[in-house]
């Protein structure tokens, strides 16, 4: 067994009356009174007859104090105990990493630390945290509807996972409304002269399927729009548009069209910005329903 080490202040006090040992073998010298006042679990535990060096039991003793093994690691236990101690002895711990916060919250529930649990829940649902939650949900739109496995998936409930999938699907459907009518493009350019790269009189194939501003457009632009909308079903975000635009720029350059190839980057990037902005606007109107 690895050698035990003592935790840092204030959990190394010489007058402490019990030792809590973390799963990674860090010993916390603590005061029963503070834990009993914070937790009915510890209050009941410490009301039981306690072992001593004179009254030998199966309980391990160290420095004359009983050692109580705890299943939590030292980082989680340190944070949990700081919530139990008076503010004159230690600062309220910061809650910066979501994975660690979940561990502390679960430990607070396990040991009936009701006030600690309440404090952590309030911290989780501060406006800034909720904003990050929504931002994370929007970031997930960059991946497919069913993403690869990731470690943090174990931190959310099946209900919230379904809500996230539903949000993803709703966003995918919302951006498809841009395909129903290209009036948003016509409002922006207003005349064919403002977007000559879509209607070039070069030798590139021209489409008769979709008409924009009263004239058939080039097939490579139609293919860009069709493939982008298809990908947006799975990844409804601005990044999808920009990535598709970059691929189209490279494809058109390889055509070596004297009209389209030299100017494609200059023309497509502003259009991609317009397209991406429309996608973001529609996604922002979709509500994310998570349980708190």
PDB file of C-alpha atoms in Angstrom:
ATOM      1  CA  UNK A   1       0.000   0.000   0.000  1.00  0.00           C
ATOM      2  CA  UNK A   2       1.376   3.495  -0.858  1.00  0.00           C
ATOM      3  CA  UNK A   3       2.511   5.586   2.091  1.00  0.00           C
ATOM      4  CA  UNK A   4      -0.082   8.004   3.456  1.00  0.00           C
ATOM      5  CA  UNK A   5       0.573  11.716   3.465  1.00  0.00           C
ATOM      6  CA  UNK A   6      -1.181  14.478   5.367  1.00  0.00           C
ATOM      7  CA  UNK A   7      -3.409  16.968   3.641  1.00  0.00           C
ATOM      8  CA  UNK A   8      -2.566  20.661   3.628  1.00  0.00           C
ATOM      9  CA  UNK A   9      -3.886  23.253   6.092  1.00  0.00           C
ATOM     10  CA  UNK A  10      -6.294  23.344   7.796  1.00  0.00           C
ATOM     11  CA  UNK A  11      -6.601  19.556   7.556  1.00  0.00           C
ATOM     12  CA  UNK A  12      -3.315  18.796   9.318  1.00  0.00           C
ATOM     13  CA  UNK A  13      -4.165  20.316  12.688  1.00  0.00           C
ATOM     14  CA  UNK A  14      -2.379  18.718  15.667  1.00  0.00           C
ATOM     15  CA  UNK A  15      -5.524  18.886  17.840  1.00  0.00           C
ATOM     16  CA  UNK A  16      -7.843  17.211  15.344  1.00  0.00           C
ATOM     17  CA  UNK A  17      -9.787  14.237  16.723  1.00  0.00           C
ATOM     18  CA  UNK A  18     -10.347  11.995  13.684  1.00  0.00           C
ATOM     19  CA  UNK A  19      -8.623  11.177  10.397  1.00  0.00           C
ATOM     20  CA  UNK A  20     -10.438  10.799   7.082  1.00  0.00           C
ATOM     21  CA  UNK A  21      -8.338   8.912   4.531  1.00  0.00           C
ATOM     22  CA  UNK A  22      -9.051   9.547   0.863  1.00  0.00           C
ATOM     23  CA  UNK A  23      -8.992   6.846  -1.807  1.00  0.00           C
ATOM     24  CA  UNK A  24      -5.551   8.049  -2.927  1.00  0.00           C
ATOM     25  CA  UNK A  25      -4.138   7.734   0.621  1.00  0.00           C
ATOM     26  CA  UNK A  26      -4.152  11.333   1.779  1.00  0.00           C
ATOM     27  CA  UNK A  27      -4.970  11.713   5.472  1.00  0.00           C
ATOM     28  CA  UNK A  28      -7.175  14.619   6.556  1.00  0.00           C
ATOM     29  CA  UNK A  29      -6.944  15.427  10.267  1.00  0.00           C
ATOM     30  CA  UNK A  30     -10.325  16.992  10.980  1.00  0.00           C
ATOM     31  CA  UNK A  31     -12.614  17.967  13.843  1.00  0.00           C
ATOM     32  CA  UNK A  32     -15.713  15.875  14.403  1.00  0.00           C
ATOM     33  CA  UNK A  33     -17.656  18.897  15.596  1.00  0.00           C
ATOM     34  CA  UNK A  34     -17.439  20.712  12.261  1.00  0.00           C
ATOM     35  CA  UNK A  35     -18.496  17.620  10.324  1.00  0.00           C
ATOM     36  CA  UNK A  36     -21.302  16.762  12.757  1.00  0.00           C
ATOM     37  CA  UNK A  37     -22.743  20.261  12.517  1.00  0.00           C
ATOM     38  CA  UNK A  38     -22.688  20.067   8.706  1.00  0.00           C
ATOM     39  CA  UNK A  39     -23.887  16.510   8.188  1.00  0.00           C
ATOM     40  CA  UNK A  40     -26.430  14.242   9.847  1.00  0.00           C
ATOM     41  CA  UNK A  41     -24.449  11.324   8.417  1.00  0.00           C
ATOM     42  CA  UNK A  42     -21.286  12.289  10.305  1.00  0.00           C
ATOM     43  CA  UNK A  43     -23.284  13.231  13.395  1.00  0.00           C
ATOM     44  CA  UNK A  44     -24.701   9.709  13.555  1.00  0.00           C
ATOM     45  CA  UNK A  45     -21.338   8.151  12.760  1.00  0.00           C
ATOM     46  CA  UNK A  46     -19.532  10.016  15.545  1.00  0.00           C
ATOM     47  CA  UNK A  47     -22.297   9.251  18.053  1.00  0.00           C
ATOM     48  CA  UNK A  48     -21.343   5.593  17.805  1.00  0.00           C
ATOM     49  CA  UNK A  49     -18.750   4.252  20.293  1.00  0.00           C
ATOM     50  CA  UNK A  50     -15.375   5.321  18.984  1.00  0.00           C
ATOM     51  CA  UNK A  51     -12.273   3.106  19.059  1.00  0.00           C
ATOM     52  CA  UNK A  52      -9.155   4.070  21.005  1.00  0.00           C
ATOM     53  CA  UNK A  53      -5.639   2.690  21.410  1.00  0.00           C
ATOM     54  CA  UNK A  54      -6.704   1.118  24.720  1.00  0.00           C
ATOM     55  CA  UNK A  55      -9.869  -0.379  23.199  1.00  0.00           C
ATOM     56  CA  UNK A  56      -8.459  -2.101  20.154  1.00  0.00           C
ATOM     57  CA  UNK A  57     -10.882  -2.842  17.305  1.00  0.00           C
ATOM     58  CA  UNK A  58     -10.598  -3.470  13.578  1.00  0.00           C
ATOM     59  CA  UNK A  59     -10.439   0.286  13.057  1.00  0.00           C
ATOM     60  CA  UNK A  60      -6.971   1.505  12.114  1.00  0.00           C
ATOM     61  CA  UNK A  61      -5.377   4.027  14.496  1.00  0.00           C
ATOM     62  CA  UNK A  62      -2.799   6.635  13.572  1.00  0.00           C
ATOM     63  CA  UNK A  63      -1.243   9.147  15.967  1.00  0.00           C
ATOM     64  CA  UNK A  64      -3.849   8.055  18.505  1.00  0.00           C
ATOM     65  CA  UNK A  65      -6.750   8.909  16.157  1.00  0.00           C
ATOM     66  CA  UNK A  66      -9.176   6.557  14.401  1.00  0.00           C
ATOM     67  CA  UNK A  67      -8.762   6.421  10.626  1.00  0.00           C
ATOM     68  CA  UNK A  68     -11.952   6.376   8.538  1.00  0.00           C
ATOM     69  CA  UNK A  69     -11.450   5.360   4.900  1.00  0.00           C
ATOM     70  CA  UNK A  70     -13.370   7.516   2.402  1.00  0.00           C
ATOM     71  CA  UNK A  71     -14.056   6.421  -1.178  1.00  0.00           C
ATOM     72  CA  UNK A  72     -13.574   9.954  -2.595  1.00  0.00           C
ATOM     73  CA  UNK A  73     -10.178  11.133  -3.861  1.00  0.00           C
ATOM     74  CA  UNK A  74      -8.216  13.798  -2.024  1.00  0.00           C
ATOM     75  CA  UNK A  75      -9.163  16.631  -4.378  1.00  0.00           C
ATOM     76  CA  UNK A  76     -12.867  15.943  -3.937  1.00  0.00           C
ATOM     77  CA  UNK A  77     -12.544  15.456  -0.184  1.00  0.00           C
ATOM     78  CA  UNK A  78     -10.529  18.657   0.224  1.00  0.00           C
ATOM     79  CA  UNK A  79     -13.219  20.704  -1.533  1.00  0.00           C
ATOM     80  CA  UNK A  80     -16.009  19.011   0.407  1.00  0.00           C
ATOM     81  CA  UNK A  81     -14.374  19.617   3.782  1.00  0.00           C
ATOM     82  CA  UNK A  82     -13.664  23.267   3.059  1.00  0.00           C
ATOM     83  CA  UNK A  83     -17.405  23.787   2.710  1.00  0.00           C
ATOM     84  CA  UNK A  84     -17.837  22.276   6.191  1.00  0.00           C
ATOM     85  CA  UNK A  85     -15.209  24.376   7.947  1.00  0.00           C
ATOM     86  CA  UNK A  86     -15.760  27.939   9.270  1.00  0.00           C
ATOM     87  CA  UNK A  87     -14.781  30.713   6.875  1.00  0.00           C
ATOM     88  CA  UNK A  88     -12.245  31.932   9.463  1.00  0.00           C
ATOM     89  CA  UNK A  89     -10.235  28.741   8.908  1.00  0.00           C
ATOM     90  CA  UNK A  90     -10.470  28.311   5.145  1.00  0.00           C
ATOM     91  CA  UNK A  91     -11.763  30.101   2.069  1.00  0.00           C
ATOM     92  CA  UNK A  92     -14.836  28.871   0.246  1.00  0.00           C
ATOM     93  CA  UNK A  93     -13.492  26.622  -2.523  1.00  0.00           C
ATOM     94  CA  UNK A  94     -13.822  27.675  -6.126  1.00  0.00           C
ATOM     95  CA  UNK A  95     -15.871  25.548  -8.494  1.00  0.00           C
ATOM     96  CA  UNK A  96     -14.179  25.918 -11.856  1.00  0.00           C
ATOM     97  CA  UNK A  97     -14.141  22.455 -13.388  1.00  0.00           C
ATOM     98  CA  UNK A  98     -17.446  20.792 -14.125  1.00  0.00           C
ATOM     99  CA  UNK A  99     -16.212  17.212 -13.669  1.00  0.00           C
ATOM    100  CA  UNK A 100     -14.832  18.034 -10.225  1.00  0.00           C
ATOM    101  CA  UNK A 101     -18.004  19.893  -9.250  1.00  0.00           C
ATOM    102  CA  UNK A 102     -20.076  16.803 -10.054  1.00  0.00           C
ATOM    103  CA  UNK A 103     -17.835  14.666  -7.845  1.00  0.00           C
ATOM    104  CA  UNK A 104     -18.225  17.087  -4.927  1.00  0.00           C
ATOM    105  CA  UNK A 105     -21.984  17.306  -5.475  1.00  0.00           C
ATOM    106  CA  UNK A 106     -22.311  13.510  -5.424  1.00  0.00           C
ATOM    107  CA  UNK A 107     -20.211  13.330  -2.247  1.00  0.00           C
ATOM    108  CA  UNK A 108     -22.364  16.021  -0.601  1.00  0.00           C
ATOM    109  CA  UNK A 109     -25.470  13.971  -1.385  1.00  0.00           C
ATOM    110  CA  UNK A 110     -23.827  10.774  -0.138  1.00  0.00           C
ATOM    111  CA  UNK A 111     -22.856  12.264   3.239  1.00  0.00           C
ATOM    112  CA  UNK A 112     -26.084  14.252   3.734  1.00  0.00           C
ATOM    113  CA  UNK A 113     -24.339  17.620   3.506  1.00  0.00           C
ATOM    114  CA  UNK A 114     -27.563  19.399   2.613  1.00  0.00           C
ATOM    115  CA  UNK A 115     -26.292  22.984   2.816  1.00  0.00           C
ATOM    116  CA  UNK A 116     -23.203  22.103   0.785  1.00  0.00           C
ATOM    117  CA  UNK A 117     -25.376  20.441  -1.850  1.00  0.00           C
ATOM    118  CA  UNK A 118     -27.614  23.511  -2.004  1.00  0.00           C
ATOM    119  CA  UNK A 119     -24.611  25.832  -2.375  1.00  0.00           C
ATOM    120  CA  UNK A 120     -23.146  23.780  -5.213  1.00  0.00           C
ATOM    121  CA  UNK A 121     -26.469  23.574  -7.057  1.00  0.00           C
ATOM    122  CA  UNK A 122     -26.875  27.348  -6.837  1.00  0.00           C
ATOM    123  CA  UNK A 123     -23.357  27.796  -8.197  1.00  0.00           C
ATOM    124  CA  UNK A 124     -24.128  25.461 -11.097  1.00  0.00           C
ATOM    125  CA  UNK A 125     -27.176  27.458 -12.125  1.00  0.00           C
ATOM    126  CA  UNK A 126     -25.727  30.938 -12.015  1.00  0.00           C
ATOM    127  CA  UNK A 127     -26.392  32.902 -15.230  1.00  0.00           C
ATOM    128  CA  UNK A 128     -22.759  32.590 -16.298  1.00  0.00           C
ATOM    129  CA  UNK A 129     -22.869  28.797 -15.926  1.00  0.00           C
ATOM    130  CA  UNK A 130     -26.163  28.545 -17.790  1.00  0.00           C
ATOM    131  CA  UNK A 131     -24.709  30.672 -20.583  1.00  0.00           C
ATOM    132  CA  UNK A 132     -21.795  28.253 -20.842  1.00  0.00           C
ATOM    133  CA  UNK A 133     -24.269  25.352 -20.931  1.00  0.00           C
ATOM    134  CA  UNK A 134     -26.104  26.901 -23.878  1.00  0.00           C
ATOM    135  CA  UNK A 135     -22.795  27.718 -25.564  1.00  0.00           C
ATOM    136  CA  UNK A 136     -21.696  24.098 -25.128  1.00  0.00           C
ATOM    137  CA  UNK A 137     -24.968  22.898 -26.658  1.00  0.00           C
ATOM    138  CA  UNK A 138     -24.400  25.175 -29.659  1.00  0.00           C
ATOM    139  CA  UNK A 139     -20.829  23.921 -29.943  1.00  0.00           C
ATOM    140  CA  UNK A 140     -22.184  20.355 -30.106  1.00  0.00           C
ATOM    141  CA  UNK A 141     -23.897  21.324 -33.374  1.00  0.00           C
ATOM    142  CA  UNK A 142     -20.474  21.094 -34.999  1.00  0.00           C
ATOM    143  CA  UNK A 143     -20.618  17.322 -34.584  1.00  0.00           C
ATOM    144  CA  UNK A 144     -23.048  14.824 -36.058  1.00  0.00           C
ATOM    145  CA  UNK A 145     -26.348  14.088 -34.335  1.00  0.00           C
ATOM    146  CA  UNK A 146     -24.923  10.890 -32.801  1.00  0.00           C
ATOM    147  CA  UNK A 147     -21.340  11.819 -31.821  1.00  0.00           C
ATOM    148  CA  UNK A 148     -18.465   9.523 -30.957  1.00  0.00           C
ATOM    149  CA  UNK A 149     -18.215   8.470 -27.323  1.00  0.00           C
ATOM    150  CA  UNK A 150     -16.677  11.051 -24.993  1.00  0.00           C
ATOM    151  CA  UNK A 151     -15.863  10.801 -21.285  1.00  0.00           C
ATOM    152  CA  UNK A 152     -18.191  13.587 -20.135  1.00  0.00           C
ATOM    153  CA  UNK A 153     -21.255  11.823 -21.512  1.00  0.00           C
ATOM    154  CA  UNK A 154     -21.505   9.968 -18.211  1.00  0.00           C
ATOM    155  CA  UNK A 155     -22.190  13.270 -16.444  1.00  0.00           C
ATOM    156  CA  UNK A 156     -25.586  13.898 -18.009  1.00  0.00           C
ATOM    157  CA  UNK A 157     -28.862  12.049 -17.642  1.00  0.00           C
ATOM    158  CA  UNK A 158     -30.556  10.162 -20.454  1.00  0.00           C
ATOM    159  CA  UNK A 159     -33.308  12.806 -20.321  1.00  0.00           C
ATOM    160  CA  UNK A 160     -30.831  15.607 -20.960  1.00  0.00           C
ATOM    161  CA  UNK A 161     -29.102  13.606 -23.681  1.00  0.00           C
ATOM    162  CA  UNK A 162     -32.437  13.177 -25.456  1.00  0.00           C
ATOM    163  CA  UNK A 163     -33.078  16.904 -24.989  1.00  0.00           C
ATOM    164  CA  UNK A 164     -29.707  17.636 -26.585  1.00  0.00           C
ATOM    165  CA  UNK A 165     -30.526  15.367 -29.527  1.00  0.00           C
ATOM    166  CA  UNK A 166     -33.933  17.015 -29.906  1.00  0.00           C
ATOM    167  CA  UNK A 167     -32.242  20.439 -29.873  1.00  0.00           C
ATOM    168  CA  UNK A 168     -29.815  19.237 -32.542  1.00  0.00           C
ATOM    169  CA  UNK A 169     -32.650  17.992 -34.745  1.00  0.00           C
ATOM    170  CA  UNK A 170     -34.688  21.179 -34.317  1.00  0.00           C
ATOM    171  CA  UNK A 171     -31.685  23.297 -35.308  1.00  0.00           C
ATOM    172  CA  UNK A 172     -31.123  21.104 -38.367  1.00  0.00           C
ATOM    173  CA  UNK A 173     -34.740  21.545 -39.438  1.00  0.00           C
ATOM    174  CA  UNK A 174     -34.718  25.280 -38.706  1.00  0.00           C
ATOM    175  CA  UNK A 175     -31.838  26.039 -41.073  1.00  0.00           C
ATOM    176  CA  UNK A 176     -33.510  24.059 -43.869  1.00  0.00           C
ATOM    177  CA  UNK A 177     -36.063  26.867 -44.146  1.00  0.00           C
ATOM    178  CA  UNK A 178     -33.350  28.882 -45.900  1.00  0.00           C
ATOM    179  CA  UNK A 179     -33.575  26.361 -48.744  1.00  0.00           C
ATOM    180  CA  UNK A 180     -37.299  26.887 -49.271  1.00  0.00           C
ATOM    181  CA  UNK A 181     -36.759  30.378 -50.632  1.00  0.00           C
ATOM    182  CA  UNK A 182     -33.661  32.258 -51.700  1.00  0.00           C
ATOM    183  CA  UNK A 183     -35.331  35.584 -51.052  1.00  0.00           C
ATOM    184  CA  UNK A 184     -32.739  36.204 -48.329  1.00  0.00           C
ATOM    185  CA  UNK A 185     -30.071  36.136 -51.049  1.00  0.00           C
ATOM    186  CA  UNK A 186     -32.092  38.369 -53.348  1.00  0.00           C
ATOM    187  CA  UNK A 187     -32.652  40.904 -50.562  1.00  0.00           C
ATOM    188  CA  UNK A 188     -28.945  41.061 -49.943  1.00  0.00           C
ATOM    189  CA  UNK A 189     -27.709  41.357 -53.559  1.00  0.00           C
ATOM    190  CA  UNK A 190     -30.881  42.905 -55.108  1.00  0.00           C
ATOM    191  CA  UNK A 191     -29.467  42.731 -58.657  1.00  0.00           C
ATOM    192  CA  UNK A 192     -27.548  40.171 -60.731  1.00  0.00           C
ATOM    193  CA  UNK A 193     -24.819  42.745 -61.210  1.00  0.00           C
ATOM    194  CA  UNK A 194     -24.099  42.617 -57.474  1.00  0.00           C
ATOM    195  CA  UNK A 195     -23.349  38.870 -57.709  1.00  0.00           C
ATOM    196  CA  UNK A 196     -21.871  38.292 -61.178  1.00  0.00           C
ATOM    197  CA  UNK A 197     -19.942  35.231 -59.987  1.00  0.00           C
ATOM    198  CA  UNK A 198     -23.233  33.326 -59.579  1.00  0.00           C
ATOM    199  CA  UNK A 199     -24.403  34.236 -63.106  1.00  0.00           C
ATOM    200  CA  UNK A 200     -21.117  34.340 -65.034  1.00  0.00           C
ATOM    201  CA  UNK A 201     -21.333  34.128 -68.831  1.00  0.00           C
ATOM    202  CA  UNK A 202     -18.397  31.713 -68.873  1.00  0.00           C
ATOM    203  CA  UNK A 203     -18.389  28.178 -70.254  1.00  0.00           C
ATOM    204  CA  UNK A 204     -19.177  26.586 -66.874  1.00  0.00           C
ATOM    205  CA  UNK A 205     -22.458  24.590 -66.931  1.00  0.00           C
ATOM    206  CA  UNK A 206     -25.551  26.579 -66.032  1.00  0.00           C
ATOM    207  CA  UNK A 207     -28.570  25.284 -64.122  1.00  0.00           C
ATOM    208  CA  UNK A 208     -32.186  25.629 -65.157  1.00  0.00           C
ATOM    209  CA  UNK A 209     -33.552  23.965 -62.009  1.00  0.00           C
ATOM    210  CA  UNK A 210     -33.401  26.840 -59.556  1.00  0.00           C
ATOM    211  CA  UNK A 211     -33.731  30.428 -60.631  1.00  0.00           C
ATOM    212  CA  UNK A 212     -32.347  33.341 -58.670  1.00  0.00           C
ATOM    213  CA  UNK A 213     -32.984  36.978 -59.548  1.00  0.00           C
ATOM    214  CA  UNK A 214     -34.709  35.832 -62.716  1.00  0.00           C
ATOM    215  CA  UNK A 215     -31.748  34.029 -64.269  1.00  0.00           C
ATOM    216  CA  UNK A 216     -30.226  30.575 -64.198  1.00  0.00           C
ATOM    217  CA  UNK A 217     -27.104  30.307 -62.040  1.00  0.00           C
ATOM    218  CA  UNK A 218     -23.960  28.226 -62.400  1.00  0.00           C
ATOM    219  CA  UNK A 219     -24.188  24.516 -61.517  1.00  0.00           C
ATOM    220  CA  UNK A 220     -21.160  24.568 -59.207  1.00  0.00           C
ATOM    221  CA  UNK A 221     -22.963  27.143 -57.044  1.00  0.00           C
ATOM    222  CA  UNK A 222     -26.123  24.999 -57.033  1.00  0.00           C
ATOM    223  CA  UNK A 223     -24.032  21.987 -55.996  1.00  0.00           C
ATOM    224  CA  UNK A 224     -22.471  24.037 -53.211  1.00  0.00           C
ATOM    225  CA  UNK A 225     -25.887  25.011 -51.889  1.00  0.00           C
ATOM    226  CA  UNK A 226     -27.319  21.475 -52.136  1.00  0.00           C
ATOM    227  CA  UNK A 227     -24.372  19.782 -50.428  1.00  0.00           C
ATOM    228  CA  UNK A 228     -24.204  22.452 -47.722  1.00  0.00           C
ATOM    229  CA  UNK A 229     -27.889  22.109 -46.852  1.00  0.00           C
ATOM    230  CA  UNK A 230     -27.458  18.337 -46.717  1.00  0.00           C
ATOM    231  CA  UNK A 231     -24.574  18.649 -44.255  1.00  0.00           C
ATOM    232  CA  UNK A 232     -26.468  21.241 -42.220  1.00  0.00           C
ATOM    233  CA  UNK A 233     -29.013  18.562 -41.334  1.00  0.00           C
ATOM    234  CA  UNK A 234     -26.294  16.807 -39.345  1.00  0.00           C
ATOM    235  CA  UNK A 235     -24.167  19.798 -38.374  1.00  0.00           C
ATOM    236  CA  UNK A 236     -26.384  22.910 -38.256  1.00  0.00           C
ATOM    237  CA  UNK A 237     -23.799  25.577 -37.542  1.00  0.00           C
ATOM    238  CA  UNK A 238     -21.839  28.374 -39.205  1.00  0.00           C
ATOM    239  CA  UNK A 239     -18.702  26.240 -39.359  1.00  0.00           C
ATOM    240  CA  UNK A 240     -20.439  23.857 -41.760  1.00  0.00           C
ATOM    241  CA  UNK A 241     -21.044  26.710 -44.202  1.00  0.00           C
ATOM    242  CA  UNK A 242     -17.502  28.023 -44.023  1.00  0.00           C
ATOM    243  CA  UNK A 243     -15.980  24.563 -44.493  1.00  0.00           C
ATOM    244  CA  UNK A 244     -18.221  23.912 -47.495  1.00  0.00           C
ATOM    245  CA  UNK A 245     -17.256  27.274 -48.987  1.00  0.00           C
ATOM    246  CA  UNK A 246     -13.553  26.459 -48.655  1.00  0.00           C
ATOM    247  CA  UNK A 247     -14.059  23.147 -50.447  1.00  0.00           C
ATOM    248  CA  UNK A 248     -15.984  24.860 -53.248  1.00  0.00           C
ATOM    249  CA  UNK A 249     -13.277  27.497 -53.645  1.00  0.00           C
ATOM    250  CA  UNK A 250     -10.687  24.766 -54.158  1.00  0.00           C
ATOM    251  CA  UNK A 251     -12.931  22.856 -56.576  1.00  0.00           C
ATOM    252  CA  UNK A 252     -13.667  25.943 -58.708  1.00  0.00           C
ATOM    253  CA  UNK A 253      -9.998  26.877 -58.810  1.00  0.00           C
ATOM    254  CA  UNK A 254      -9.227  23.431 -60.224  1.00  0.00           C
ATOM    255  CA  UNK A 255     -11.683  24.105 -63.077  1.00  0.00           C
ATOM    256  CA  UNK A 256      -9.277  26.716 -64.459  1.00  0.00           C
ATOM    257  CA  UNK A 257     -12.198  28.794 -65.683  1.00  0.00           C
ATOM    258  CA  UNK A 258     -10.841  32.180 -66.770  1.00  0.00           C
ATOM    259  CA  UNK A 259     -13.887  33.887 -65.275  1.00  0.00           C
ATOM    260  CA  UNK A 260     -14.720  31.889 -62.126  1.00  0.00           C
ATOM    261  CA  UNK A 261     -11.389  30.561 -60.857  1.00  0.00           C
ATOM    262  CA  UNK A 262      -9.443  33.823 -60.291  1.00  0.00           C
ATOM    263  CA  UNK A 263     -12.226  35.534 -58.313  1.00  0.00           C
ATOM    264  CA  UNK A 264     -13.907  32.662 -56.493  1.00  0.00           C
ATOM    265  CA  UNK A 265     -12.323  33.273 -53.058  1.00  0.00           C
ATOM    266  CA  UNK A 266     -13.107  37.001 -53.131  1.00  0.00           C
ATOM    267  CA  UNK A 267     -16.727  36.283 -54.054  1.00  0.00           C
ATOM    268  CA  UNK A 268     -17.486  33.169 -52.000  1.00  0.00           C
ATOM    269  CA  UNK A 269     -16.128  34.251 -48.619  1.00  0.00           C
ATOM    270  CA  UNK A 270     -18.537  37.212 -48.194  1.00  0.00           C
ATOM    271  CA  UNK A 271     -21.391  35.014 -49.391  1.00  0.00           C
ATOM    272  CA  UNK A 272     -20.381  32.312 -46.876  1.00  0.00           C
ATOM    273  CA  UNK A 273     -20.429  34.979 -44.145  1.00  0.00           C
ATOM    274  CA  UNK A 274     -23.987  35.931 -45.159  1.00  0.00           C
ATOM    275  CA  UNK A 275     -25.082  32.284 -45.293  1.00  0.00           C
ATOM    276  CA  UNK A 276     -23.436  31.470 -41.932  1.00  0.00           C
ATOM    277  CA  UNK A 277     -25.041  34.496 -40.281  1.00  0.00           C
ATOM    278  CA  UNK A 278     -28.481  33.347 -41.430  1.00  0.00           C
ATOM    279  CA  UNK A 279     -27.782  29.890 -40.011  1.00  0.00           C
ATOM    280  CA  UNK A 280     -26.694  31.346 -36.666  1.00  0.00           C
ATOM    281  CA  UNK A 281     -29.777  33.576 -36.508  1.00  0.00           C
ATOM    282  CA  UNK A 282     -32.125  30.621 -37.003  1.00  0.00           C
ATOM    283  CA  UNK A 283     -30.252  28.417 -34.508  1.00  0.00           C
ATOM    284  CA  UNK A 284     -30.416  31.174 -31.897  1.00  0.00           C
ATOM    285  CA  UNK A 285     -34.228  31.031 -32.077  1.00  0.00           C
ATOM    286  CA  UNK A 286     -34.314  27.336 -31.110  1.00  0.00           C
ATOM    287  CA  UNK A 287     -34.902  26.726 -27.400  1.00  0.00           C
ATOM    288  CA  UNK A 288     -32.796  24.262 -25.436  1.00  0.00           C
ATOM    289  CA  UNK A 289     -34.863  22.453 -22.797  1.00  0.00           C
ATOM    290  CA  UNK A 290     -32.749  20.853 -20.069  1.00  0.00           C
ATOM    291  CA  UNK A 291     -33.860  19.705 -16.626  1.00  0.00           C
ATOM    292  CA  UNK A 292     -32.296  21.483 -13.650  1.00  0.00           C
TER     293      UNK A 292
END
